Each structure stands twice: as structure tokens, then as C-alpha cells.
Coordinates of C-alpha atoms in Angstrom, one line a residue:
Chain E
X16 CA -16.6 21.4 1.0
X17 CA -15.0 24.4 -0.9
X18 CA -15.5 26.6 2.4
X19 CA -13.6 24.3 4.1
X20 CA -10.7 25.1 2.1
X21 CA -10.6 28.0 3.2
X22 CA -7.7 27.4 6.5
X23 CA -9.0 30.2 8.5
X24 CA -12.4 29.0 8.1
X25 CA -11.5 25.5 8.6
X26 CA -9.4 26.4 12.0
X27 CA -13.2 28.5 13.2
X28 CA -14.9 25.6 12.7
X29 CA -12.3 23.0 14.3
X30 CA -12.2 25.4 17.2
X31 CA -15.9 24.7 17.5
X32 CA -15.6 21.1 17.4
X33 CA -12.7 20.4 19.3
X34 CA -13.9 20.7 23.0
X35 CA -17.0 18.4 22.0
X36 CA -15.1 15.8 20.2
X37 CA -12.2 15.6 23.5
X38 CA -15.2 15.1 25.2
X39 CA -16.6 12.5 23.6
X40 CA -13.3 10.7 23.3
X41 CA -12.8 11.2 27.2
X42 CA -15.9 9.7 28.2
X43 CA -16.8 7.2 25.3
X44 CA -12.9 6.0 26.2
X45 CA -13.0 5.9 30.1
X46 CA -16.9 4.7 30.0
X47 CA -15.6 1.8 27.3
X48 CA -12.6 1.1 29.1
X49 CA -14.0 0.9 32.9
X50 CA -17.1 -1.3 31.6
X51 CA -15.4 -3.5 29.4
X52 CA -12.2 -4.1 32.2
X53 CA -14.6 -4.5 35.4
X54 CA -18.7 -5.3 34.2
X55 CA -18.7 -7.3 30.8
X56 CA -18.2 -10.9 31.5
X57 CA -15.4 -13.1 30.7
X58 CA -16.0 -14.7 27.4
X59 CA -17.5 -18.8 27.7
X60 CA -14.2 -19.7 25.9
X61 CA -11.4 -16.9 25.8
X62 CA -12.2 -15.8 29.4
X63 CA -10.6 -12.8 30.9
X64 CA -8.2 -12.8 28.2
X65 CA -11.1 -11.1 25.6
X66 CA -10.9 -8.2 27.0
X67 CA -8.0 -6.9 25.0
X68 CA -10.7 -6.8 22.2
X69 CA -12.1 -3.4 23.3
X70 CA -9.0 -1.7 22.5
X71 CA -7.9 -4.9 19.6
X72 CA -11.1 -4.1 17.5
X73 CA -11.6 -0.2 17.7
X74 CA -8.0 0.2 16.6
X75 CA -8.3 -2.4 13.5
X76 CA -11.3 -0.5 12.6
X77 CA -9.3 3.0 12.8
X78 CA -6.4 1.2 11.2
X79 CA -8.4 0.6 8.1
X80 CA -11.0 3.4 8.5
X81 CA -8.1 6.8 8.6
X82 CA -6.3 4.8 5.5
X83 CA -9.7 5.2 3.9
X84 CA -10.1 8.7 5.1
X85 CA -6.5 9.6 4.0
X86 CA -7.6 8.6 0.0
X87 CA -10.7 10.0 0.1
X88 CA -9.0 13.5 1.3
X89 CA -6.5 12.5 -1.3
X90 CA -8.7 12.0 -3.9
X91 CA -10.9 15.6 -2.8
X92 CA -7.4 16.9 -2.8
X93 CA -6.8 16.2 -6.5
X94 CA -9.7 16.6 -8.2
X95 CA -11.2 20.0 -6.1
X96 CA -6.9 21.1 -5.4
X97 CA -8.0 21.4 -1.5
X98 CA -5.4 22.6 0.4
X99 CA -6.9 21.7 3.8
X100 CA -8.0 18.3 1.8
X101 CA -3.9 17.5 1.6
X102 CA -3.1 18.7 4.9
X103 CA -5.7 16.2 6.6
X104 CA -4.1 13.4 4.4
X105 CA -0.6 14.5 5.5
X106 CA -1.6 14.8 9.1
X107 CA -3.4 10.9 9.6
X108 CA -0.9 8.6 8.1
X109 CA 1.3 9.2 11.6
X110 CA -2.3 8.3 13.5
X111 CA -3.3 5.4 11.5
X112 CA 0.3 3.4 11.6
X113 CA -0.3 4.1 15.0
X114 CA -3.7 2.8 15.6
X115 CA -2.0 0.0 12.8
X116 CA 0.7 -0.6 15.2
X117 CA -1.1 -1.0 18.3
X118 CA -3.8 -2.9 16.9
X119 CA -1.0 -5.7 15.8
X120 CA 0.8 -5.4 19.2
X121 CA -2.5 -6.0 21.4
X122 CA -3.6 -8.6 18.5
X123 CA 0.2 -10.5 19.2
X124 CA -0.9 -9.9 22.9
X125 CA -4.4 -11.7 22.7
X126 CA -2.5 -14.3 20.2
X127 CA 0.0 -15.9 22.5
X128 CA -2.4 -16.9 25.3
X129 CA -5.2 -18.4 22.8
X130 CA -3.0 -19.4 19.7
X131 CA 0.2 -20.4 21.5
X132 CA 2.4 -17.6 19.5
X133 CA 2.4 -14.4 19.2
X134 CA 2.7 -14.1 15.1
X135 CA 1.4 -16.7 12.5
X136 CA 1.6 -16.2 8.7
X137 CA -1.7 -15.7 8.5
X138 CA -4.1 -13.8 6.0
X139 CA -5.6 -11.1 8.6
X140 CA -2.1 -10.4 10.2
X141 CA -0.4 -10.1 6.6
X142 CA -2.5 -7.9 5.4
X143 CA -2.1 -5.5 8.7
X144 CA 1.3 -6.0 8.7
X145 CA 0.8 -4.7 4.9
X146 CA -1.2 -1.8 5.5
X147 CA 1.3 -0.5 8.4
X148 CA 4.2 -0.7 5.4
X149 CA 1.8 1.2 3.3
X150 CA 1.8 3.9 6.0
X151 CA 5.3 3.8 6.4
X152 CA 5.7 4.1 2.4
X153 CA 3.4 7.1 2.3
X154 CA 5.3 9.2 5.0
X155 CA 8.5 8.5 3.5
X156 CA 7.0 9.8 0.2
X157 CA 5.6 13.0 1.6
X158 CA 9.3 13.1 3.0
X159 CA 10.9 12.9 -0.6
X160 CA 10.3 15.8 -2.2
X161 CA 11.7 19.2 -1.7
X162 CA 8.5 20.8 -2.9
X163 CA 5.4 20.3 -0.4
X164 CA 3.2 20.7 -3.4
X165 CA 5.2 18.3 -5.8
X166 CA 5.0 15.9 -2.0
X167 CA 1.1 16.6 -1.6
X168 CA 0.4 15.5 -5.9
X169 CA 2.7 12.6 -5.3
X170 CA 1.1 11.1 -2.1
X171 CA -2.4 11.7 -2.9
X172 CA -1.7 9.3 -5.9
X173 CA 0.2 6.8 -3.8
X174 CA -2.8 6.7 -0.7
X175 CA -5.6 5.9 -3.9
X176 CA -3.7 3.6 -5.1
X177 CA -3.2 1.3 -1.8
X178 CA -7.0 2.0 -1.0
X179 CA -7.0 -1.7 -3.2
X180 CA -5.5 -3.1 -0.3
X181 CA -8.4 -2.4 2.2
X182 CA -11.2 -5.1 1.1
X183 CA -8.5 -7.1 0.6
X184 CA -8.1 -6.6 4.3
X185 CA -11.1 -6.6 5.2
X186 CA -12.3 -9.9 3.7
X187 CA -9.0 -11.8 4.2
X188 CA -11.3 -13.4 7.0
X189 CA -13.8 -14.9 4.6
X190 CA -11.1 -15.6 1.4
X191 CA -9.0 -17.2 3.2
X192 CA -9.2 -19.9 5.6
X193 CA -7.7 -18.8 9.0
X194 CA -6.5 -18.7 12.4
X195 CA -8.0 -15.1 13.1
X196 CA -12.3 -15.1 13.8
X197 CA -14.1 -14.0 11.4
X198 CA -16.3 -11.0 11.1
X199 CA -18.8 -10.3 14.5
X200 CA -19.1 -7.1 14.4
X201 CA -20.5 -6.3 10.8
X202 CA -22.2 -8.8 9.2
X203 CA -24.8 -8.9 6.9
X204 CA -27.6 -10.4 10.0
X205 CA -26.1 -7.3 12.3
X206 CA -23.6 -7.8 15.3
X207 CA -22.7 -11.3 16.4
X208 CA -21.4 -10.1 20.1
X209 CA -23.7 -10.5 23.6
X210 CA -24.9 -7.3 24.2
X211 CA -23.1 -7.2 27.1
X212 CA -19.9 -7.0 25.3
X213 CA -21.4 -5.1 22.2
X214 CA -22.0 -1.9 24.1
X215 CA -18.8 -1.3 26.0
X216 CA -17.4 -2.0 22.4
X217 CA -19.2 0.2 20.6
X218 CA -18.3 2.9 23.2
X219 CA -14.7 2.5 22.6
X220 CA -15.4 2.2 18.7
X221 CA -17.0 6.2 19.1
X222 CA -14.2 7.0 21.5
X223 CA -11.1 6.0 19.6
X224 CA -13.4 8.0 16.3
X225 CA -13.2 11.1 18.6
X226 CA -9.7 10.6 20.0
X227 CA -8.8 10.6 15.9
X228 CA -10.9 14.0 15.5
X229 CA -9.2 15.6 17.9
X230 CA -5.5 14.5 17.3
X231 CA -6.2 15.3 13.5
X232 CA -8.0 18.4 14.6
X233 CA -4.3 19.5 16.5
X234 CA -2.3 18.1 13.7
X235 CA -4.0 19.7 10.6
X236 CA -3.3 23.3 12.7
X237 CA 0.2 22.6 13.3
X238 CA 0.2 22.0 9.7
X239 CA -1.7 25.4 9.1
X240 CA 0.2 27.5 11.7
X241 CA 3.5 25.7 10.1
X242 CA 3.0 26.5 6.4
X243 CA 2.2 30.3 7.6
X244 CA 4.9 30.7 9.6
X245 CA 7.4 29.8 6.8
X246 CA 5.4 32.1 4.5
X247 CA 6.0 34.8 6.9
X248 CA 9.5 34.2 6.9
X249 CA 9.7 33.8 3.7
X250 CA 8.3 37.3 3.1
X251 CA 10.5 39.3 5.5
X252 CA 13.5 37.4 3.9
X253 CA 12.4 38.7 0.5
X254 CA 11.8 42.1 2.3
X255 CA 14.9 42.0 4.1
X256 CA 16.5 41.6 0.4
X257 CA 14.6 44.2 -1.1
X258 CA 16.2 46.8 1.5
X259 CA 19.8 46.2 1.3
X260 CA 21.3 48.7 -1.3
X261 CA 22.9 47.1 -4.6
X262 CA 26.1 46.9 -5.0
Chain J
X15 CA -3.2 6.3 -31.2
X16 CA -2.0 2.7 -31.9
X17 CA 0.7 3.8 -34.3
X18 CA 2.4 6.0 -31.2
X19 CA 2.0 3.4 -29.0
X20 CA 3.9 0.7 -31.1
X21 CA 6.1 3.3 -31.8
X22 CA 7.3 3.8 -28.6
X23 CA 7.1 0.2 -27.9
X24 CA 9.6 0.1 -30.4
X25 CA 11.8 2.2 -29.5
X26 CA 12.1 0.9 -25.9
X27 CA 12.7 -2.6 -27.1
X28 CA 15.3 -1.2 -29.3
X29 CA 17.2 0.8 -26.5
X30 CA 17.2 -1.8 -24.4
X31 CA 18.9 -4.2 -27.1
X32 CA 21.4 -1.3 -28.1
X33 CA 22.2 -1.1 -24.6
X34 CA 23.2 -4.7 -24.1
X35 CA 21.2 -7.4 -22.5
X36 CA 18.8 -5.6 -19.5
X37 CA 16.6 -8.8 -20.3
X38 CA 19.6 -11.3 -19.8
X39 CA 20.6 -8.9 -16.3
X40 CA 17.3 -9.8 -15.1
X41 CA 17.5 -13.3 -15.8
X42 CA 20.5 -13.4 -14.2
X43 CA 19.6 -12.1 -11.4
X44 CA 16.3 -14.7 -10.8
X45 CA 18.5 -17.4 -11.0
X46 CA 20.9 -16.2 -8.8
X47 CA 18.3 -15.8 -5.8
X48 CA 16.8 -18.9 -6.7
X49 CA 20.1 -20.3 -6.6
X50 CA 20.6 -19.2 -3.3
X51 CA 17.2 -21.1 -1.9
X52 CA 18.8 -24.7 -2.1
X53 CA 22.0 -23.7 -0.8
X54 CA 20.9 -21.8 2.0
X55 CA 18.0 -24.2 3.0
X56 CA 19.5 -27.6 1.8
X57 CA 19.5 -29.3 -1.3
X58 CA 16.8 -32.1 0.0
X59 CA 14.5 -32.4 -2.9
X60 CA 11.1 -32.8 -0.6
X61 CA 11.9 -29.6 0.5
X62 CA 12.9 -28.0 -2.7
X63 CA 9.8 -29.3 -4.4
X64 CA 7.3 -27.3 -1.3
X65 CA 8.6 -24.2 -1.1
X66 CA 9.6 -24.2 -5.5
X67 CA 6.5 -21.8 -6.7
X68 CA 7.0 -19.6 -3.5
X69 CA 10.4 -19.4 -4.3
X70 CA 10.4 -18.6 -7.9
X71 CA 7.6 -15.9 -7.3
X72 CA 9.5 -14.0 -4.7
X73 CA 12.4 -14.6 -7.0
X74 CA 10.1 -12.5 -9.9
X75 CA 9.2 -10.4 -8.0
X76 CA 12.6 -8.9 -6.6
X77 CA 14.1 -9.4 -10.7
X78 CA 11.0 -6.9 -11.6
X79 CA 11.2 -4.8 -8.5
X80 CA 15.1 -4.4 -9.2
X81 CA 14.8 -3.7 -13.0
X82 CA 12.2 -0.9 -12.4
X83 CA 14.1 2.2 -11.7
X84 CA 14.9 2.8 -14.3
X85 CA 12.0 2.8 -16.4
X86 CA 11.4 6.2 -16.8
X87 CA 14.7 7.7 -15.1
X88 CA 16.7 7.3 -18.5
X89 CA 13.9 9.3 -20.4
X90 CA 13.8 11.7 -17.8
X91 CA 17.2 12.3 -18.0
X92 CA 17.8 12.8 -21.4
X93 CA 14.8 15.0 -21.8
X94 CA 13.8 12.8 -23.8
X95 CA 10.4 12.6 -21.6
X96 CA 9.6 16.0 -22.1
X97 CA 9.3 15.4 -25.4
X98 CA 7.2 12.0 -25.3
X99 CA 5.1 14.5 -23.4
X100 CA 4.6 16.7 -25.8
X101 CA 3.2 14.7 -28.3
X102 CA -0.4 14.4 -29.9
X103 CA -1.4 11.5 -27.8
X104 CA -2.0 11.4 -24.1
X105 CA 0.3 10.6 -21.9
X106 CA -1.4 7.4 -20.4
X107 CA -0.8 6.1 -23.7
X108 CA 2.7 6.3 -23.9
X109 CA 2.9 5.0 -20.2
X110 CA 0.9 2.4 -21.1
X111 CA 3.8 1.8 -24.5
X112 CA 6.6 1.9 -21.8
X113 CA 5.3 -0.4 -19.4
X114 CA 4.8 -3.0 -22.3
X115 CA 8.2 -3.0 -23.3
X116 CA 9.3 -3.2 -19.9
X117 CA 6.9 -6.3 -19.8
X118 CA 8.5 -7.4 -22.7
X119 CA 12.2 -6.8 -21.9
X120 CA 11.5 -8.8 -18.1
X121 CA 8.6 -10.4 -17.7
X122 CA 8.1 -12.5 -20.9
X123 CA 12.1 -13.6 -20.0
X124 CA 11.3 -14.5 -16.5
X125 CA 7.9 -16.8 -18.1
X126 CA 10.7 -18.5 -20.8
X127 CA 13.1 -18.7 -17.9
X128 CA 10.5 -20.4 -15.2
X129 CA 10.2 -24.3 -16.3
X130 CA 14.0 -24.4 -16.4
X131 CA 13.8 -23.2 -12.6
X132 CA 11.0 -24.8 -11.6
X133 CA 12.7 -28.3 -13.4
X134 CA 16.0 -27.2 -11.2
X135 CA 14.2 -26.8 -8.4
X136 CA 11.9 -29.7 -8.0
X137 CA 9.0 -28.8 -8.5
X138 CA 6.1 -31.6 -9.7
X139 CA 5.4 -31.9 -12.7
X140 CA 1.2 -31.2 -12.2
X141 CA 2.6 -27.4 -11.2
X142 CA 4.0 -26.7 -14.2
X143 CA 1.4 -25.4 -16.9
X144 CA -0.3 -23.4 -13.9
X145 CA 2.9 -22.0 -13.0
X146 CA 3.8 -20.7 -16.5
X147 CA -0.5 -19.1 -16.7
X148 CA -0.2 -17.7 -13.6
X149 CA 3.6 -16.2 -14.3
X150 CA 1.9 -14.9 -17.5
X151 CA -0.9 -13.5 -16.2
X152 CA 1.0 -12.2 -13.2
X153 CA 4.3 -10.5 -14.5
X154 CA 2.2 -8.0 -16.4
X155 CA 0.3 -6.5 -13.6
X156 CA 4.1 -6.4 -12.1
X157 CA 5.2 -4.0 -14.6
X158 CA 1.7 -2.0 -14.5
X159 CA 2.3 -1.2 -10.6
X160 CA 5.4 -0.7 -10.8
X161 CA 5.2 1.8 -13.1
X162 CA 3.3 3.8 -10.8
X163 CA 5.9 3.5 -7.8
X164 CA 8.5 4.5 -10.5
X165 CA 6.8 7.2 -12.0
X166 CA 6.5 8.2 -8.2
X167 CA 9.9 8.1 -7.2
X168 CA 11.6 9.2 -10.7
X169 CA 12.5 12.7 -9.3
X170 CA 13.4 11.9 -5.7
X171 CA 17.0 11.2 -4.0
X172 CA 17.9 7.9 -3.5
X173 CA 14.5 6.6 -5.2
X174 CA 15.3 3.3 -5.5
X175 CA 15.1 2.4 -1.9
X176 CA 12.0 4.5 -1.6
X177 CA 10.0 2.4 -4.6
X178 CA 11.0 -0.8 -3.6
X179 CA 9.2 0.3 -0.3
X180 CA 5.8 1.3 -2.2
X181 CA 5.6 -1.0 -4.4
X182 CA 6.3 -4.1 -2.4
X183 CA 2.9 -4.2 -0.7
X184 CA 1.3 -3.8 -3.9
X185 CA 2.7 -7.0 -5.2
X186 CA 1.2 -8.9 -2.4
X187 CA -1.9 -10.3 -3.8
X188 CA -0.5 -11.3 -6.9
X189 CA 2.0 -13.6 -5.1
X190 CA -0.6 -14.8 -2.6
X191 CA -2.8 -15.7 -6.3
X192 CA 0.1 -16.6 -8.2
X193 CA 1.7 -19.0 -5.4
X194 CA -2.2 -20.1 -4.3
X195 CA -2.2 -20.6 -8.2
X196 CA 0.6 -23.4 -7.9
X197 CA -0.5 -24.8 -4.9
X198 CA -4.3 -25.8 -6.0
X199 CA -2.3 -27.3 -9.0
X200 CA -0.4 -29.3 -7.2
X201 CA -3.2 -30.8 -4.3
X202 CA -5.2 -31.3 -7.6
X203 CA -7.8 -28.8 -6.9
X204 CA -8.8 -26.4 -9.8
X205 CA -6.6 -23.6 -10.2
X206 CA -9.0 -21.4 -12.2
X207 CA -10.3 -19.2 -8.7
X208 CA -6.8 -18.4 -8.2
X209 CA -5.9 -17.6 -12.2
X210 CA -9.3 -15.6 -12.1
X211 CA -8.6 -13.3 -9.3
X212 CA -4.8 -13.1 -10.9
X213 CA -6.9 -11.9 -14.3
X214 CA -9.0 -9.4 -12.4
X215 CA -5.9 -8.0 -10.4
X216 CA -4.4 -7.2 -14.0
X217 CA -7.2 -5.9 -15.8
X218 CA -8.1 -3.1 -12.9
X219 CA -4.1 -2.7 -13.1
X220 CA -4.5 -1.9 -17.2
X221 CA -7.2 0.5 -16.5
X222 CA -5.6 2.1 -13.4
X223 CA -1.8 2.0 -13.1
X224 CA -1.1 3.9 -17.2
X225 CA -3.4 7.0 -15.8
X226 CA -1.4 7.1 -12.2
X227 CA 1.8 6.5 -13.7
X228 CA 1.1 9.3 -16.0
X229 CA -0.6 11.6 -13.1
X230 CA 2.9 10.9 -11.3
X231 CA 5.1 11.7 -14.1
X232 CA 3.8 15.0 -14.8
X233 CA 4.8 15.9 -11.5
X234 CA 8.6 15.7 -12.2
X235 CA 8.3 17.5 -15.6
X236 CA 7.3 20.5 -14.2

């Protein structure tokens, strides 16, 4: 892990992953998509309508899963002071209130047809609505300070702290009683979907994972490149300084 | 350890009587938004009496969210956090000292404050006791994350807006307990599963939220 602190080491090694992870996330994500749209079958009760699941699912699941990432990364940031550890914090929040976004727009989507509105108070779609405020929150931290290192500290603290909120999430299903389904996908006597729909899920499941790797993979470099451009011109100002004659 | 920590208890209790009546702002501003329930939403009293422990938590919640920016700004100001700092005893310790006397300045108020409300606004008289051991179990673990979000903000621009942002999420699950409290009450279902999860919620808080707080103000002293 210490090697990957390291940015020019971490940017050789992303280089090396990148084309395989696109590549993944192309195929996983067209295969998903194409076989879960045209081959699975309608569901006995929801019909065509379940569909919205393949992308529904595999962005709850990123929704939850980057937040997790973000305060573990926070949490390696603290303890270890990894630099790249920060930067991959910094760089999912945007990704995650996205995948938290679109996951409650398609949920909304699949809610009016088969609950007859688009939003109910319920404990699942709280808690969602929750963690996307969370993201928001965090951002607007990181945007706070002056300092990026003051910003990076301050963050990491906030993201381990919320982590509470994910079982919460996640088991809002079982607390709680209702309108969303419970759990299908993991549960204790393995998946509760047909095969038929299982795979195509799954496939979308690895592809959004790999669509994440490689959007973090771009983000974290901006990140990089950004922090050493400002360096530079930092230097040359101090340079720059350092020439003129006093007066 | 404990002779620091009562100490600085002290002192916060102190500074906020010297300064005039923080606790009677607080309660003041609970009643006001409670206040404004029945006269936006219709005095009927069926109605008052459904939504009274929903209203009077979401009424705590602001009172506790509003009174908390300035529970380490004042210190910070006046340097007098650096030296609290400084001192012998770690810095989670005098956290935790500051968040009890912000406990004690709001949220014991808002508890003596509550049956008044909850006569005013209706609701049965089976909600009562749970109401009050849910409020008291509650209000606490409102000051402990708090403290965090403020301790976050306490060097930023225009904090305020930013902590009320944070921290509102956070106080989720105690409302959903403390409301679910109430409501189990009053359908004459046992309350306890509800008061349990709101005594879990605040002793993870107690362990957790003095050491972030602390973690988080260190950042603005340096």
C-alpha cells in the first residue's frame, strides 16, 4: 500500500489497468444491457417494466459500495497520511452521488408504474435520499477550506463518520416494514433471482465496478496532474521573486 | 482526568449563564416552531395529537442543530482553545466536557420543556413517559454529533450553513427511534426495541463523536 503512495508510481500502474478495466466496463455494460433489454424474460408479475433493475440495482450497489470505498481510503488516508489515499476519496464522492442520483431517478421510474407514485416516505428511499445529502455534505466540505490538506483531514473524518449510515441502509429493508422488496440479491441462502435474470445482472454489477475504475482512474490523475501543475507554478512564482532586484 | 473534565464543565455552564439565557433562546426557539405546526396545519386536535412526537422531535432537532455553532467558535476565538489544548489531559476529554454542558445548557431544557408541548399539542397521554426516555436518551447523542459537524466547520466561512448540512443526516436515525419510540407507545406496543436502538445510537456516539470532534478541532488550531 505504501508504494501506492507514491503518485508516479500509482499513475504507472493505473496506466496498466486502465485499457483492461474500459474494457471490461464496455463489454460487461453492453453484454448486460443488450441481454437484460432483448433475452431475459419479463418478470411473472412486474413484466417488462423489471428491466429498469439492471441499471436500478448495480447503481444502489455502487451508491453504497464508493461511499464505503471513499472511508476506507479516508480512513488509510489518516492513519498511513496517503496522499494518493485522499485523492481517491476526493475524486469518488462526484461518482457515487451520481450512481446515488441515478439509482433514485430509475428507482422513481420503476416506482410509478408498480407503486402508483413516483416517491413514498419510505425506509429504503430515505435512507438513499440520505446518503446522496451525505455526498453533497462531503463535497461542500472538501470545498470549505482554503488549505487542501486542512480539506483532505477534515473530510476523511466527515466520510468515517457517515460510513454509520450504510447498514443502516442496507438493512432498512429487513428493520423496517416496507414498500421497497427486500434483499434477492445477497442473502444468507445465495441469490433469490431466475438465473436468467441473475446473469445479465451480475454482468452489469462488474460493468458499472469497471466503469467506476476507470472514471476514478481519470479523476485521481486530474487530481495528480492538478496538484503538480500548481506546484510548478508555484515554484516559478517564487523564482520569478527571487530574481527581481530589491528595492 | 475527572477533575478537568468537571472543571470545564463548569466553566461552560458558567459562561453560558454570565452570558444570559442561551438555554431559555433555545427554548424559545422550540416553541416557536412547534407553535407554528398548529397554525400552519390547523388547530383540529385529531390531527395535532398524530403528528405531536414527529413534530416535537423535528422541533429538537432544529433548537439543537441551531444552538450548535457556536460550541467551539467562542473558544476558538478567544484563544481560549489553544489553551484548553494545551493542557495535561487529552483533548477528547475536554470535548467530551464541552459537549456535556452543551447537553446541559439545551437538551436537558428541551426534556423539562417537552410535556408542556406535548400537553399543548395533543398528544395522548400513553406517549408521554416514552416521549420524555426517548428525549432523554436522544438529545445527548444530538450534542455528541454535533459536536463533530461543529468541530468540522469551526474554521470555515459561513459554517453554519455548511454544519447544518452534515449533521442533518446524522440525526436521522435518532428521530426515526425517537418518533418510532412514541408511536409503539401510543398503539400499545412495547417501546423498549425503539429506546434500545436510541441507547445503542448514544453509547457508539460517547465512544466515537469526543475522539472526531477532537481529531477535527486540531485541524483549525494549527
Amino acid at each position: 500500500m505504501h508504494k501506492l503512495a507514491n503518485p508516479t508510481r500509482f499513475l504507472r500502474l493505473t496506466s496498466a489497468i486502465l485499457p483492461f478495466a474500459a474494457a471490461v466496463a464496455v463489454a460487461c455494460i453492453g453484454a448486460g444491457l443488450i441481454w437484460g433489454l432483448f433475452f431475459a424474460p419479463p418478470d411473472y408479475q412486474q413484466g417488462d417494466t423489471v428491466r429498469i433493475m439492471f441499471i436500478h440495482v448495480p447503481a444502489a450497489m455502487m451508491a453504497m459500495g464508493v461511499y464505503v470505498g471513499m472511508a476506507v481510503s479516508s480512513a488509510v488516508a489518516l492513519i498511513w497520511r496517503h496522499a494518493v489515499a485522499d485523492m481517491i476519496a476526493k475524486a469518488s464522492a462526484p461518482v457515487g452521488a451520481a450512481f446515488c442520483f441515478l439509482c433514485l431517478l430509475t428507482g422513481s421510474l420503476w416506482g410509478k408504474p408498480m407503486w402508483g407514485t413516483w416517491w413514498v416516505w419510505d425506509a429504503r428511499l430515505t435512507s438513499v435520499l440520505i446518503l446522496f445529502f451525505i455526498y453533497i455534505g462531503y463535497m461542500a466540505l472538501w470545498q470549505a477550506f482554503e488549505e487542501e490538506a486542512k480539506a483532505a483531514v477534515a473530510a476523511a473524518i466527515l466520510a468515517i463518520v457517515g460510513v454509520v449510515m450504510i447498514p443502516i441502509i442496507k438493512f432498512s429493508v429487513e428493520w423496517w416494514n416496507t414498500l421497497h422488496q427486500g434483499a434477492t440479491l445477497i442473502t444468507v441462502d445465495g441469490p433469490r433471482v431466475d438465473n436468467s435474470m441473475l446473469w445479465p445482472l451480475l454482468l452489469m454489477i462488474v460493468g458499472f465496478l469497471a466503469y467506476y475504475v476507470v472514471v476514478l482512474i481519470y479523476r485521481v490523475r486530474g487530481e495528480i496532474h492538478g496538484r503538480r501543475s500548481r506546484m510548478m507554478r508555484m515554484a516559478q512564482a517564487a523564482r520569478h521573486q527571487a530574481m527581481q532586484p530589491a528595492e | 482526568m475527572l477533575a478537568a473534565f468537571l472543571a470545564v464543565v463548569r466553566r461552560d455552564l458558567l459562561l453560558a449563564r454570565r452570558q444570559g439565557g442561551a438555554s431559555l433562546l433555545v427554548i424559545a426557539f422550540f416553541v416557536m416552531v412547534i407553535m407554528l405546526f398548529p397554525l400552519g396545519i390547523g388547530p383540529e386536535p385529531e390531527m395535532l395529537s398524530r403528528i405531536a412526537s414527529g413534530v416535537i422531535w423535528v422541533a429538537a432537532l432544529l433548537s439543537v442543530l441551531l444552538s450548535l455553532d457556536r460550541l467551539f467558535q467562542a473558544d476558538l476565538e478567544d484563544g481560549s482553545l489553544d489553551h484548553l489544548a494545551l493542557l495535561p489531559v487529552p483533548l477528547p476529554v475536554i470535548v467530551a466536557a464541552k459537549i456535556a454542558a452543551h447537553w446541559l445548557t439545551t437538551g436537558l431544557p428541551l426534556i423539562l420543556a417537552t410535556p408542556v408541548l406535548a400537553l399543548l399539542m395533543q398528544l395522548p397521554f400513553e406517549g408521554f413517559a416514552t416521549l420524555v426516555a426517548a428525549m432523554a436518551l436522544g438529545t445527548p447523542t444530538l450534542s455528541l454529533i454535533g459536536a463533530i459537524g461543529a468541530a468540522l466547520t469551526v474554521g470555515v466561512r459561513r459554517g453554519g450553513v455548511l454544519l447544518t448540512l452534515i449533521v442533518t443526516p446524522l440525526y436521522i436515525p435518532v428521530l426515526i427511534f425517537g418518533v418510532g419510540a412514541v408511536e409503539a407507545a401510543l398503539q400499545d406496543f412495547d417501546p423498549a426495541a425503539n429506546l434500545f436502538f436510541l441507547a445503542a445510537i448514544l453509547l457508539g456516539a460517547i465512544v466515537m463523536a469526543p475522539m472526531a470532534a477532537a481529531w477535527a478541532l486540531r485541524l483549525a488550531l494549527d
